Tab-separated table of C-alpha atoms and ligand atoms in Angstrom:
chain	number	residue	atom	x	y	z
A	1	UNK	CA	6.825	11.708	-36.504
A	2	UNK	CA	6.792	15.461	-34.721
A	3	UNK	CA	3.614	16.772	-32.833
A	4	UNK	CA	2.520	19.782	-31.140
A	5	UNK	CA	0.241	20.052	-28.151
A	6	UNK	CA	-0.297	22.947	-25.387
A	7	UNK	CA	0.771	20.438	-22.680
A	8	UNK	CA	2.771	17.467	-22.549
A	9	UNK	CA	2.239	15.446	-19.199
A	10	UNK	CA	4.274	13.079	-18.709
A	11	UNK	CA	3.012	9.580	-16.699
A	12	UNK	CA	-0.561	8.414	-16.687
A	13	UNK	CA	-1.122	7.094	-13.013
A	14	UNK	CA	-3.150	9.615	-10.921
A	15	UNK	CA	-1.939	13.276	-10.862
A	16	UNK	CA	-1.084	12.750	-14.618
A	17	UNK	CA	-4.251	11.928	-15.644
A	18	UNK	CA	-6.351	14.248	-13.237
A	19	UNK	CA	-4.059	16.927	-14.456
A	20	UNK	CA	-4.939	16.086	-18.394
A	21	UNK	CA	-9.160	16.090	-17.552
A	22	UNK	CA	-8.336	20.023	-16.200
A	23	UNK	CA	-6.502	20.926	-19.040
A	24	UNK	CA	-8.838	18.806	-21.879
A	25	UNK	CA	-11.898	20.704	-19.861
A	26	UNK	CA	-9.450	24.749	-20.491
A	27	UNK	CA	-9.535	22.642	-24.262
A	28	UNK	CA	-6.015	22.379	-24.069
A	29	UNK	CA	-4.638	20.039	-26.488
A	30	UNK	CA	-3.024	17.484	-24.241
A	31	UNK	CA	-0.158	14.264	-24.559
A	32	UNK	CA	-0.041	12.350	-22.093
A	33	UNK	CA	2.985	9.992	-22.130
A	34	UNK	CA	3.163	7.028	-20.228
A	35	UNK	CA	6.270	4.600	-19.905
A	36	UNK	CA	4.165	1.311	-19.476
A	37	UNK	CA	1.414	-0.922	-21.780
A	38	UNK	CA	-1.594	1.449	-19.829
A	39	UNK	CA	-2.466	4.204	-17.705
A	40	UNK	CA	-2.901	3.725	-13.504
A	41	UNK	CA	-1.770	0.439	-13.302
A	42	UNK	CA	-1.126	1.560	-9.530
A	43	UNK	CA	-5.012	2.576	-9.495
A	44	UNK	CA	-5.966	-0.960	-9.559
A	45	UNK	CA	-3.677	-2.086	-7.524
A	46	UNK	CA	-4.650	0.196	-4.986
A	47	UNK	CA	-6.877	-0.050	-1.742
A	48	UNK	CA	-6.071	-3.895	-2.342
A	49	UNK	CA	-7.948	-3.902	-5.689
A	50	UNK	CA	-10.549	-1.334	-4.822
A	51	UNK	CA	-9.076	2.240	-4.543
A	52	UNK	CA	-9.487	4.187	-1.350
A	53	UNK	CA	-10.159	6.889	-4.018
A	54	UNK	CA	-10.689	9.754	-0.966
A	55	UNK	CA	-11.058	10.584	2.933
A	56	UNK	CA	-13.779	12.468	3.865
A	57	UNK	CA	-11.669	14.235	6.514
A	58	UNK	CA	-8.887	15.446	4.148
A	59	UNK	CA	-6.617	18.072	6.268
A	60	UNK	CA	-3.350	19.414	5.811
A	61	UNK	CA	-2.382	17.820	9.006
A	62	UNK	CA	-2.956	14.051	7.171
A	63	UNK	CA	0.202	15.287	5.402
A	64	UNK	CA	4.004	15.936	5.845
A	65	UNK	CA	6.205	17.941	3.788
A	66	UNK	CA	9.665	20.013	4.513
A	67	UNK	CA	6.748	22.237	4.588
A	68	UNK	CA	3.338	21.473	5.906
A	69	UNK	CA	1.770	24.899	4.820
A	70	UNK	CA	2.358	24.106	1.032
A	71	UNK	CA	0.068	21.237	0.701
A	72	UNK	CA	-3.250	23.004	2.157
A	73	UNK	CA	-3.923	25.949	-1.375
A	74	UNK	CA	-3.846	23.276	-4.399
A	75	UNK	CA	-6.482	21.216	-1.480
A	76	UNK	CA	-8.514	23.595	-0.633
A	77	UNK	CA	-9.014	24.068	-4.457
A	78	UNK	CA	-9.544	20.993	-4.794
A	79	UNK	CA	-11.692	18.871	-2.234
A	80	UNK	CA	-12.840	15.381	-1.619
A	81	UNK	CA	-15.943	16.647	-2.581
A	82	UNK	CA	-15.164	17.766	-6.212
A	83	UNK	CA	-13.236	14.013	-6.454
A	84	UNK	CA	-17.135	12.476	-5.045
A	85	UNK	CA	-18.947	14.846	-7.581
A	86	UNK	CA	-16.816	12.794	-10.385
A	87	UNK	CA	-17.331	9.486	-9.221
A	88	UNK	CA	-21.621	9.790	-8.825
A	89	UNK	CA	-21.400	11.265	-12.045
A	90	UNK	CA	-19.930	7.640	-13.308
A	91	UNK	CA	-22.491	6.182	-11.112
A	92	UNK	CA	-19.988	3.884	-9.955
A	93	UNK	CA	-20.811	2.646	-6.150
A	94	UNK	CA	-18.685	3.288	-3.319
A	95	UNK	CA	-18.768	3.495	0.151
A	96	UNK	CA	-16.876	4.078	3.667
A	97	UNK	CA	-14.896	1.795	5.462
A	98	UNK	CA	-13.709	4.152	8.495
A	99	UNK	CA	-12.941	6.927	9.715
A	100	UNK	CA	-13.527	8.646	6.253
A	101	UNK	CA	-12.063	6.477	4.163
A	102	UNK	CA	-14.181	5.944	0.459
A	103	UNK	CA	-13.749	2.479	-1.180
A	104	UNK	CA	-14.997	1.049	-4.415
A	105	UNK	CA	-18.099	-1.175	-3.988
A	106	UNK	CA	-16.306	-3.288	-6.683
A	107	UNK	CA	-13.260	-2.690	-7.895
A	108	UNK	CA	-10.313	0.133	-8.682
A	109	UNK	CA	-10.708	-0.541	-12.405
A	110	UNK	CA	-14.413	1.795	-12.144
A	111	UNK	CA	-11.641	4.867	-10.806
A	112	UNK	CA	-9.408	4.013	-14.033
A	113	UNK	CA	-11.677	3.754	-15.939
A	114	UNK	CA	-13.848	6.955	-14.684
A	115	UNK	CA	-10.124	9.017	-15.820
A	116	UNK	CA	-9.956	7.232	-19.286
A	117	UNK	CA	-13.167	7.859	-20.093
A	118	UNK	CA	-12.794	11.939	-18.701
A	119	UNK	CA	-9.614	11.602	-20.636
A	120	UNK	CA	-11.841	11.148	-24.609
A	121	UNK	CA	-13.968	13.063	-23.651
A	122	UNK	CA	-11.849	16.193	-23.484
A	123	UNK	CA	-9.614	15.234	-26.353
A	124	UNK	CA	-6.550	14.063	-24.503
A	125	UNK	CA	-3.980	12.258	-26.212
A	126	UNK	CA	-2.308	9.547	-24.569
A	127	UNK	CA	0.843	7.386	-25.730
A	128	UNK	CA	1.638	4.730	-24.074
A	129	UNK	CA	5.050	2.881	-24.404
A	130	UNK	CA	6.563	5.729	-24.657
A	131	UNK	CA	10.037	5.349	-23.944
A	132	UNK	CA	11.382	8.727	-22.535
A	133	UNK	CA	14.742	9.764	-24.212
A	134	UNK	CA	15.515	13.576	-23.243
A	135	UNK	CA	14.015	16.573	-23.041
A	136	UNK	CA	15.327	19.980	-24.006
A	137	UNK	CA	14.004	23.180	-23.192
A	138	UNK	CA	14.826	25.815	-25.728
A	139	UNK	CA	11.406	27.951	-27.372
A	140	UNK	CA	8.965	25.212	-24.721
A	141	UNK	CA	9.480	21.756	-24.279
A	142	UNK	CA	10.623	18.883	-26.797
A	143	UNK	CA	10.153	15.579	-24.918
A	144	UNK	CA	12.725	12.854	-27.316
A	145	UNK	CA	10.498	9.668	-26.966
A	146	UNK	CA	11.838	6.241	-29.183
A	147	UNK	CA	8.620	6.763	-31.349
A	148	UNK	CA	9.359	10.554	-32.096
A	149	UNK	CA	9.351	14.017	-30.797
A	150	UNK	CA	6.795	16.358	-28.718
A	151	UNK	CA	6.620	19.657	-28.027
A	152	UNK	CA	4.975	21.726	-26.047
A	153	UNK	CA	5.393	25.590	-24.214
A	154	UNK	CA	4.476	23.309	-20.869
A	155	UNK	CA	5.498	20.368	-19.581
A	156	UNK	CA	3.742	18.523	-16.433
A	157	UNK	CA	5.907	15.766	-14.781
A	158	UNK	CA	3.489	13.191	-13.379
A	159	UNK	CA	6.038	10.459	-12.778
A	160	UNK	CA	5.012	8.796	-9.363
A	161	UNK	CA	7.372	7.724	-6.894
A	162	UNK	CA	9.538	5.007	-6.319
A	163	UNK	CA	7.483	2.249	-4.720
A	164	UNK	CA	7.042	-0.891	-6.200
A	165	UNK	CA	9.562	-0.801	-9.488
A	166	UNK	CA	8.041	-3.916	-11.009
A	167	UNK	CA	4.758	-2.526	-11.820
A	168	UNK	CA	7.001	0.718	-13.089
A	169	UNK	CA	8.360	3.379	-11.019
A	170	UNK	CA	10.855	4.532	-12.533
A	171	UNK	CA	13.312	7.829	-11.072
A	172	UNK	CA	12.720	9.613	-13.875
A	173	UNK	CA	11.077	12.930	-12.396
A	174	UNK	CA	13.831	13.634	-9.767
A	175	UNK	CA	16.134	13.256	-13.021
A	176	UNK	CA	13.889	16.014	-14.376
A	177	UNK	CA	13.869	17.655	-11.927
A	178	UNK	CA	18.224	17.748	-11.797
A	179	UNK	CA	18.440	18.681	-15.277
A	180	UNK	CA	16.557	21.960	-14.574
A	181	UNK	CA	18.469	22.380	-10.813
A	182	UNK	CA	15.848	21.998	-8.896
A	183	UNK	CA	16.204	21.058	-5.309
A	184	UNK	CA	15.188	17.526	-3.803
A	185	UNK	CA	14.796	16.303	-0.367
A	186	UNK	CA	16.444	13.207	-0.381
A	187	UNK	CA	13.386	10.533	-2.095
A	188	UNK	CA	12.840	7.148	0.631
A	189	UNK	CA	10.197	4.732	1.305
A	190	UNK	CA	7.460	5.757	3.267
A	191	UNK	CA	3.779	3.364	4.584
A	192	UNK	CA	5.944	0.408	4.270
A	193	UNK	CA	6.974	-2.664	6.961
A	194	UNK	CA	9.551	-2.305	9.356
A	195	UNK	CA	12.354	-5.025	9.881
A	196	UNK	CA	12.896	-6.130	13.894
A	197	UNK	CA	16.463	-6.289	14.566
A	198	UNK	CA	17.892	-9.745	15.342
A	199	UNK	CA	16.522	-10.201	19.083
A	200	UNK	CA	13.480	-8.696	19.321
A	201	UNK	CA	12.802	-10.588	15.222
A	202	UNK	CA	13.971	-14.018	17.333
A	203	UNK	CA	11.644	-12.722	20.222
A	204	UNK	CA	8.174	-12.308	18.244
A	205	UNK	CA	9.093	-13.138	15.118
A	206	UNK	CA	7.623	-16.678	15.151
A	207	UNK	CA	4.071	-15.254	15.548
A	208	UNK	CA	3.373	-14.001	12.009
A	209	UNK	CA	0.412	-13.153	11.809
A	210	UNK	CA	-0.460	-11.446	15.254
A	211	UNK	CA	-2.462	-8.576	15.189
A	212	UNK	CA	-3.598	-6.035	17.736
A	213	UNK	CA	-4.676	-2.172	18.367
A	214	UNK	CA	-2.000	-0.085	19.598
A	215	UNK	CA	-0.529	3.413	19.609
A	216	UNK	CA	2.952	4.011	18.016
A	217	UNK	CA	5.058	6.876	18.416
A	218	UNK	CA	7.706	8.311	17.404
A	219	UNK	CA	9.418	11.496	16.976
A	220	UNK	CA	5.878	13.691	18.778
A	221	UNK	CA	3.697	11.918	16.088
A	222	UNK	CA	1.244	9.331	17.197
A	223	UNK	CA	-1.444	6.582	15.758
A	224	UNK	CA	-3.502	4.373	17.206
A	225	UNK	CA	-4.802	1.096	14.745
A	226	UNK	CA	-3.309	-2.283	14.347
A	227	UNK	CA	-0.480	-3.462	14.178
A	228	UNK	CA	0.020	-7.424	12.134
A	229	UNK	CA	3.991	-8.695	13.120
A	230	UNK	CA	5.564	-10.095	10.629
A	231	UNK	CA	7.889	-12.794	9.575
A	232	UNK	CA	10.604	-9.788	9.199
A	233	UNK	CA	9.384	-7.205	11.460
A	234	UNK	CA	5.769	-5.047	12.114
A	235	UNK	CA	3.464	-4.104	9.687
A	236	UNK	CA	-0.101	-3.283	10.173
A	237	UNK	CA	-1.824	0.420	9.347
A	238	UNK	CA	-0.402	1.449	12.593
A	239	UNK	CA	3.494	0.677	11.670
A	240	UNK	CA	2.590	1.850	8.556
A	241	UNK	CA	2.056	5.295	9.131
A	242	UNK	CA	4.963	5.487	11.867
A	243	UNK	CA	7.337	4.425	9.021
A	244	UNK	CA	6.650	7.416	7.582
A	245	UNK	CA	7.820	9.807	10.336
A	246	UNK	CA	10.827	7.393	11.022
A	247	UNK	CA	14.618	8.082	10.777
A	248	UNK	CA	16.880	5.295	10.848
A	249	UNK	CA	18.113	5.085	14.191
A	250	UNK	CA	15.374	5.755	15.979
A	251	UNK	CA	13.060	4.037	18.693
A	252	UNK	CA	9.419	3.146	17.951
A	253	UNK	CA	7.371	3.485	21.401
A	254	UNK	CA	4.375	0.488	21.329
A	255	UNK	CA	2.082	0.910	23.595
A	256	UNK	CA	0.245	-2.485	23.697
A	257	UNK	CA	-2.717	-1.717	26.289
A	258	UNK	CA	-3.486	1.274	25.528
A	259	UNK	CA	-5.753	3.136	27.457
A	260	UNK	CA	-6.211	-0.199	29.614
A	261	UNK	CA	-5.144	-0.675	32.779
A	262	UNK	CA	-3.919	-4.379	32.977
A	263	UNK	CA	-2.630	-5.015	36.205
A	264	UNK	CA	-5.819	-3.772	37.822
A	265	UNK	CA	-7.614	-7.608	37.527
A	266	UNK	CA	-3.907	-9.126	39.436
A	267	UNK	CA	-3.938	-6.759	42.074
A	268	UNK	CA	-7.836	-7.914	42.527
A	269	UNK	CA	-7.097	-11.302	41.823
A	270	UNK	CA	-6.881	-13.857	44.768
A	271	UNK	CA	-3.695	-15.323	43.826
A	272	UNK	CA	-1.473	-12.738	41.630
A	273	UNK	CA	1.137	-15.177	40.069
A	274	UNK	CA	1.466	-15.854	36.331
A	275	UNK	CA	-1.333	-17.615	35.479
A	276	UNK	CA	-4.200	-14.245	36.917
A	277	UNK	CA	-0.988	-11.923	34.886
A	278	UNK	CA	-1.754	-14.256	31.576
A	279	UNK	CA	-5.502	-13.791	32.148
A	280	UNK	CA	-4.847	-10.341	32.445
A	281	UNK	CA	-3.704	-9.835	29.615
A	282	UNK	CA	-5.373	-12.169	27.573
A	283	UNK	CA	-8.497	-10.196	27.613
A	284	UNK	CA	-6.406	-7.275	26.300
A	285	UNK	CA	-4.201	-8.776	23.505
A	286	UNK	CA	-4.439	-12.145	21.070
A	287	UNK	CA	-3.200	-15.180	23.585
A	288	UNK	CA	-0.067	-15.755	21.569
A	289	UNK	CA	1.371	-12.554	21.531
A	290	UNK	CA	0.286	-11.867	25.606
A	291	UNK	CA	2.331	-14.986	26.453
A	292	UNK	CA	5.204	-14.288	24.703
A	293	UNK	CA	4.803	-10.770	26.199
A	294	UNK	CA	4.865	-11.751	29.725
A	295	UNK	CA	6.910	-14.684	29.231
A	296	UNK	CA	10.157	-12.081	28.506
A	297	UNK	CA	8.594	-10.041	31.317
A	298	UNK	CA	8.251	-11.747	34.349
A	299	UNK	CA	7.689	-9.276	37.312
A	300	UNK	CA	10.377	-10.607	39.887
A	301	UNK	CA	7.678	-9.925	42.620
A	302	UNK	CA	4.416	-9.381	42.679
A	303	UNK	CA	4.056	-6.387	45.373
A	304	UNK	CA	2.719	-3.658	43.330
A	305	UNK	CA	6.038	-1.402	42.859
A	306	UNK	CA	6.597	-4.438	40.475
A	307	UNK	CA	2.996	-4.807	39.190
A	308	UNK	CA	3.701	-0.918	38.421
A	309	UNK	CA	6.387	-1.568	36.289
A	310	UNK	CA	4.796	-4.023	34.218
A	311	UNK	CA	1.707	-1.981	33.906
A	312	UNK	CA	4.322	0.397	32.861
A	313	UNK	CA	6.416	-2.098	30.241
A	314	UNK	CA	3.066	-3.177	28.487
A	315	UNK	CA	2.141	0.847	27.198
A	316	UNK	CA	5.687	1.633	26.476
A	317	UNK	CA	7.540	-1.437	24.273
A	318	UNK	CA	10.403	0.340	22.635
A	319	UNK	CA	11.806	-1.072	19.462
A	320	UNK	CA	14.808	-0.181	17.154
A	321	UNK	CA	13.527	-0.970	13.616
A	322	UNK	CA	16.854	-1.644	11.726
A	323	UNK	CA	15.158	-1.210	9.047
A	324	UNK	CA	12.331	-1.138	6.369
A	325	UNK	CA	10.753	-3.175	3.622
A	326	UNK	CA	12.504	-1.136	0.739
A	327	UNK	CA	10.317	0.715	-2.411
A	328	UNK	CA	9.746	-3.129	-3.595
A	329	UNK	CA	7.073	-2.831	-0.854
A	330	UNK	CA	7.032	1.082	0.407
A	331	UNK	CA	3.179	1.976	-0.999
A	332	UNK	CA	4.459	5.772	-1.270
A	333	UNK	CA	7.984	7.217	-1.280
A	334	UNK	CA	8.182	10.776	0.953
A	335	UNK	CA	11.100	13.280	-0.017
A	336	UNK	CA	11.259	14.786	-3.667
A	337	UNK	CA	10.879	17.793	-5.266
A	338	UNK	CA	11.762	20.151	-3.199
A	339	UNK	CA	8.099	22.323	-2.522
A	340	UNK	CA	10.555	25.691	-2.398
A	341	UNK	CA	10.982	25.183	-5.753
A	342	UNK	CA	7.188	25.727	-6.756
A	343	UNK	CA	4.130	27.661	-6.723
A	344	UNK	CA	1.732	26.019	-4.453
A	345	UNK	CA	-1.658	27.509	-6.421
A	346	UNK	CA	-0.048	26.016	-9.554
A	347	UNK	CA	2.651	23.706	-8.919
A	348	UNK	CA	4.892	24.650	-11.634
A	349	UNK	CA	8.682	25.517	-11.162
A	350	UNK	CA	9.466	29.007	-9.882
A	351	UNK	CA	12.788	28.889	-12.261
A	352	UNK	CA	11.736	27.161	-15.308
A	353	UNK	CA	8.646	29.086	-16.221
A	354	UNK	CA	6.186	26.543	-18.018
A	355	UNK	CA	7.848	23.213	-16.212
A	356	UNK	CA	4.940	21.463	-13.494
A	357	UNK	CA	5.359	18.621	-10.750
A	358	UNK	CA	2.498	17.214	-9.510
A	359	UNK	CA	1.544	13.893	-7.703
A	360	UNK	CA	4.023	11.430	-5.823
A	361	UNK	CA	7.062	13.255	-7.056
A	362	UNK	CA	6.718	15.784	-4.796
A	363	UNK	CA	7.372	16.175	-1.131
A	364	UNK	CA	4.052	15.869	-0.342
A	365	UNK	CA	3.679	12.237	1.286
A	366	UNK	CA	-0.103	11.731	2.676
A	367	UNK	CA	-0.710	9.069	6.097
A	368	UNK	CA	-3.000	5.861	5.278
A	369	UNK	CA	-6.271	6.049	4.033
A	370	UNK	CA	-6.729	7.762	0.972
A	371	UNK	CA	-4.657	10.961	1.459
A	372	UNK	CA	-2.113	10.297	-1.241
A	373	UNK	CA	-4.879	10.388	-4.470
A	374	UNK	CA	-6.843	12.880	-2.727
A	375	UNK	CA	-3.305	15.186	-3.007
A	376	UNK	CA	-2.605	13.443	-6.899
A	377	UNK	CA	-6.257	14.748	-7.606
A	378	UNK	CA	-5.511	17.600	-5.518
A	379	UNK	CA	-1.723	19.143	-7.899
A	380	UNK	CA	-2.788	17.350	-10.307
A	381	UNK	CA	-6.210	19.590	-10.814
A	382	UNK	CA	-4.105	22.805	-9.623
A	383	UNK	CA	-1.635	22.354	-12.588
A	384	UNK	CA	-4.319	21.245	-14.785
A	385	UNK	CA	-6.369	24.883	-14.676
A	386	UNK	CA	-3.512	27.100	-15.442
A	387	UNK	CA	-1.858	25.017	-18.754
B	401	LIG	C1	0.041	-1.220	-3.787
B	401	LIG	C2	-0.450	-0.102	-3.421
B	401	LIG	C3	-1.573	1.104	-2.806
B	401	LIG	C4	-2.196	1.507	-2.211
B	401	LIG	N1	-2.994	2.626	-2.307
B	401	LIG	C5	-2.868	3.433	-2.003
B	401	LIG	C6	-5.034	3.883	-2.120
B	401	LIG	O1	-6.034	2.814	-1.368
B	401	LIG	N2	-5.258	5.016	-2.362
B	401	LIG	C7	-4.067	5.906	-1.623
B	401	LIG	O2	-4.894	7.533	-1.522
B	401	LIG	N3	-3.483	6.058	-2.194
B	401	LIG	C8	-2.929	4.572	-2.588
B	401	LIG	N4	-1.421	4.077	-2.780
B	401	LIG	C9	-0.818	5.108	-3.308
B	401	LIG	C10	-0.796	5.744	-4.609
B	401	LIG	O3	-0.713	4.874	-5.584
B	401	LIG	C11	0.016	6.740	-5.064
B	401	LIG	O4	-0.011	8.467	-4.121
B	401	LIG	C12	-0.585	7.680	-6.474
B	401	LIG	O5	-0.995	6.899	-7.396
B	401	LIG	C13	0.232	8.686	-6.602
B	401	LIG	O6	-0.250	9.403	-8.152
B	401	LIG	P1	0.829	9.809	-9.648
B	401	LIG	O7	0.122	9.995	-10.201
B	401	LIG	O8	1.875	10.778	-9.001
B	401	LIG	O9	1.932	8.430	-9.248
B	401	LIG	P2	1.808	6.762	-10.072
B	401	LIG	O10	0.266	6.467	-10.588
B	401	LIG	O11	2.562	6.117	-9.893
B	401	LIG	O12	1.615	7.162	-11.393
B	401	LIG	C14	3.031	7.387	-11.928
B	401	LIG	C15	2.664	7.259	-14.089
B	401	LIG	O13	4.280	7.458	-14.201
B	401	LIG	C16	4.685	6.980	-15.446
B	401	LIG	N5	5.783	6.335	-15.672
B	401	LIG	C17	7.016	6.702	-14.561
B	401	LIG	N6	7.918	6.455	-14.440
B	401	LIG	C18	7.505	6.815	-16.463
B	401	LIG	C19	8.538	7.167	-17.086
B	401	LIG	N7	9.971	7.292	-17.598
B	401	LIG	N8	8.221	7.566	-18.671
B	401	LIG	C20	7.366	7.217	-18.650
B	401	LIG	N9	6.030	7.200	-17.633
B	401	LIG	C21	6.781	6.682	-16.102
B	401	LIG	C22	4.120	4.970	-14.261
B	401	LIG	O14	3.606	3.984	-15.155
B	401	LIG	C23	3.486	6.006	-13.738
B	401	LIG	O15	1.757	5.341	-14.397
B	401	LIG	C24	-0.864	3.218	-2.882
B	401	LIG	C25	0.089	2.720	-3.631
B	401	LIG	C26	0.868	1.326	-3.272
B	401	LIG	C27	1.795	1.092	-3.485
């Protein structure tokens, strides 16, 4: 089989499908080569099965990258409202959950079916179960697969990151970048639960399932959201968010009572003792966590200086995680193709004309809350509009 196209897109995920639609709209003959037996598997499992497809308050500050300015151009030219217009055109019911996060009312499959319908309407050809064996670059790009070769003057790499290998993540995107001599920022798991060291584990992990609203910080970055204790460490939105900024062997600070003065109730109590301390803290934290935390932080006296210390400790619980739950549990991969290698307007390689990288394979990572899909749509559209 020999197939000539205007553009070949590797990967039928969020970014690849959006890119295909935009290129198809401009009359380009597009082939999408996908390794799995169906497109968009990650879309299907996203947002707990409801796909948090964008965020109304999407700002460049919601993304991290070695170059924090890189994402601005693509994000400005394909905004959340552009994606919402598509969702509304397809009559997909959705709602705002919190903090601008938009989710499907029914199921994530609505979003995938919408993208597939748009692809079909634009004549995009999809080749599932494609095993990519190699790429040759001479007079355009030739992609060799188990079932034949494909040729086009443009090649778009949209193969995503390394997270969730069991649904088909591969390193192909990074391998292609290396083949063409492009720099890569070391990939690492992000939006991922953290593992506690032996002592913290022994002290807290039997409370698995307990959650509390906290403020976590590391390296000058802060999030105030829910934290969940797990069998191996900590998770929940606050921890997933901070995990993307956490560097190995560095501490994380957790304020267990943000904005609250818990010792005031002890100071005003008829008697200052463990019982008044417990009831004060149980007004702020779940009972089991409050009790445990106090048992591990019994003040030496009940005088004001000791209470000041106790107050300080609740606002600054310092932990040093020993690692993350890795790509098996990570929602995204941080790092990736260095943005210095790419045009921020088109996602095209500066060194290799005709070669594009979009979506998660690029060193742009969104925070939790629909930002990663917004980056996939925006970077996909940026490339699709110039193919
Ligand atoms: C459990 C989970 C839940 C998530 N929920 C959300 C959410 O609600 N909101 C949000 O914004 N983000 C969410 N994310 C993140 C989001 O899914 C990704 O950031 C986004 O899908 C990235 O899009 P992409 O197109 O770059 O990569 P992907 O969507 O991962 O697509 C890459 C495609 O390339 C294919 N591929 C890989 N290797 C090869 C190969 N060798 N040959 C051919 N094809 C290949 C893959 O099979 C896949 O179809 C979630 C992630 C996970 C894991």
